[in-house]
Amino acid sequence: TPANLIRNFSIIAHIDHGKSTLADRMLQATGVVQPRDMRAQYLDRMDIERERGITIKSQAVRMPWEVDGQAYSLNMIDTPGHVDFSYEVSRSLAACEGALLLVDAAQGIEAQTLANLYLAMENDMVIIPVLNKIDLPAAQPEKYAEEMANLIGCDPEDCLAVSGKTGQGVPELLDRIVKEIPAPSGQVDAPARAMIFDSVYDTYRGVVTYVRVVDGQLKPRERIQMMSTGALHELLEIGVISPEPNPSKGLGVGEVGYLITGVKDVRQSKVGDTVTGATNPADEALAGYQDPKPMVFSGIYPIDGSDFPNLREALDKLKLNDAALTYEPETSAALGFGFRCGFLGLLHLEIVRERLEREFNLELIATAPSVIYDVTMEDRSVVTVTNPSEFPSGKVKEIREPVVRCTILSPSDYVGQIMELCQDRRGTMHGMDYITPDRVEMHYTLPLAEIVFDFFDQLKSRTRGYASMDYEPEGDQAADLVKVDILLNGDQVDAFSAIVHKDAAYAYGVRMTAKLKELIPRQQFEVPVQAAVGSRVIARETIRALRKDMLAKCYGGDITRKRKLLEKQKEGKKRMKAIGRVEVPQDAFIAALTSD
Ligand code: GTP
């Protein structure tokens, strides 16, 4: 297709605002999927149902659409939906000239949507405001049209009202995409340059890479080069998805499609990288490439120590599909053999942990998430700390911690509570904008470490679930931080060490010692539980020695109840970890390491 007849767009939307449903209607309206083949969330489900062959998700679909007798090619490019993947979102957007801002007409815009909207606006993309779900009785299109108009600087009348459910407004939407979003421009005769905006591992085909051609042309069987590494590959297959993958004779300026080179690991086909032809390579890569950089670290340990090799194998497999995941073996006196893993953020951590448990059947324990600290010693050497228990012991000159720029969107009633929370978490406020009289957008700089610890839950509970937030890295800052150790019977438990602000050390110590006192069963002897900064003890609790029979609590003759209790104890015994001479049940670790 010549570039002037191509339109590349993505959909910016919050989870549940109806992106998949609207995409379904567009596939149907353009005839890409026949009515008899249609089923809900067509694109999302394709990869699950397909047992063999190429795994296609909704990364990029081509749809034909005619306006005034002229046939156009529309490419819908998917964007991942979460803050942790903002770099990937930025690359998907960079592959487009325009975006639909899709907002649920009964909910209004959310912080996540806002962050991606700003990204699109910074890139000078054309934004088409769309209110979805207008069939809902609770829809308030006028109210939210005004909100959207204020944000993007348009008329409320410019907001298109659609329903992904009934299909209302979908043909008009497709017309507007053609009319308002500019055609891609690029140099047809220049050496090929294509930007990778996604790459997915497929068991049968190896890595499937999604690209947007900027200049020149890519043809099947030619040799290509990845510009960040210089690695050479052969283009085994190149094509477009509509909605099945169709191999083609090549992709030209402005076109979007997939390519397959037979590589086995997404790290060899990195998001943001530029693909060029090996025989006539481009001089300069496209702007904006970044290596994925883990921001949050956690130790992941198998609950059953004999699962360690299985955990390693599972991580090796996950890595094929996840270029941002890092891991290296580590040992903990308390938890045994495991891995220190690096993630883009908390959600990424959750996803990986859940996949490890569900897809690989592993029972795991993850230590409290930590960020990267740069510790400068008195002798000017710098130590990078991702695990609190590895905090250097000598004289420290300065500690730097990562900070993030945080955007919070909330009904204005909760401004006070939010300010209080952010202040508690060492936040600096940068301002507040009212998008409408009752909705406010707040900007803060916060230490990342303060966010990884239950910030989101706190925000939700203080605003009855109405606030939403998003953040992006904003460099680092020096901070007055200390390491707090927890000692059981005088022995340090490495898994419980934490790096906290000096002013919060005491509270952390008191909370942890109290929690552990609750969680650790009594032993044959008295066990002191202490929190210490260096050699100075800042909090202490005592677990008194065991005297009474556990079953004494069960007065009365209910034998089944006693048996249950005994069973439960036996179960608990299996999962005991001995720290020094103290037996600590696995549950105590899990409970102590999860925030409350
Ligand atoms: P994720 O895939 O989780 O990101 O969500 P999504 O944004 O793709 O939303 P999805 O299309 O899955 O829709 C979310 C829910 O809203 C589903 O229960 C849909 O049935 C419903 N829904 C989507 N569009 C409409 C609509 O136009 N009207 C009504 N009434 N419901 C809709």
XYZ file of N, CA, C and O in Angstrom, residues 517 520-528 541-548:
72
model
N 6.580 -11.343 66.793
C 6.189 -11.906 68.078
C 4.853 -12.647 67.931
O 4.659 -13.725 68.485
N 5.632 -15.969 65.304
C 6.544 -17.082 65.603
C 6.029 -17.822 66.828
O 5.757 -17.216 67.859
N 5.831 -19.129 66.700
C 5.304 -19.894 67.837
C 6.320 -19.912 68.979
O 7.519 -19.749 68.761
N 5.834 -20.111 70.172
C 6.747 -20.180 71.311
C 7.675 -21.373 71.171
O 7.330 -22.390 70.594
N 8.862 -21.209 71.702
C 9.862 -22.271 71.642
C 10.081 -22.802 73.061
O 9.441 -22.354 73.992
N 11.008 -23.731 73.188
C 11.289 -24.275 74.512
C 11.995 -23.251 75.402
O 12.123 -23.452 76.596
N 12.462 -22.185 74.808
C 13.218 -21.189 75.565
C 12.735 -19.806 75.165
O 12.041 -19.652 74.149
N 13.111 -18.814 75.942
C 12.691 -17.451 75.650
C 13.468 -16.907 74.447
O 14.676 -17.081 74.366
N 12.771 -16.253 73.506
C 13.443 -15.741 72.310
C 13.278 -14.222 72.214
O 12.173 -13.728 72.049
N 14.367 -13.478 72.315
C 14.254 -12.046 72.064
C 14.151 -11.763 70.559
O 14.833 -12.407 69.761
N 11.030 -7.181 71.405
C 9.900 -7.928 71.944
C 10.457 -9.261 72.411
O 11.568 -9.639 72.038
N 9.689 -9.953 73.236
C 10.162 -11.256 73.688
C 9.084 -12.306 73.462
O 7.925 -12.077 73.795
N 9.485 -13.386 72.861
C 8.558 -14.515 72.747
C 8.813 -15.406 73.944
O 9.918 -15.955 74.087
N 7.824 -15.516 74.823
C 8.054 -16.254 76.060
C 8.188 -17.745 75.802
O 7.706 -18.262 74.787
N 8.857 -18.425 76.720
C 9.103 -19.852 76.550
C 7.788 -20.625 76.622
O 6.829 -20.194 77.241
N 7.809 -21.762 75.967
C 6.629 -22.606 75.907
C 6.459 -23.328 77.235
O 7.379 -23.926 77.746
N 5.280 -23.250 77.771
C 5.052 -23.982 79.002
C 3.888 -24.940 78.860
O 3.976 -26.103 79.120
N 2.802 -24.389 78.356
C 1.577 -25.203 78.377
C 1.465 -26.091 77.169
O 2.040 -25.849 76.119
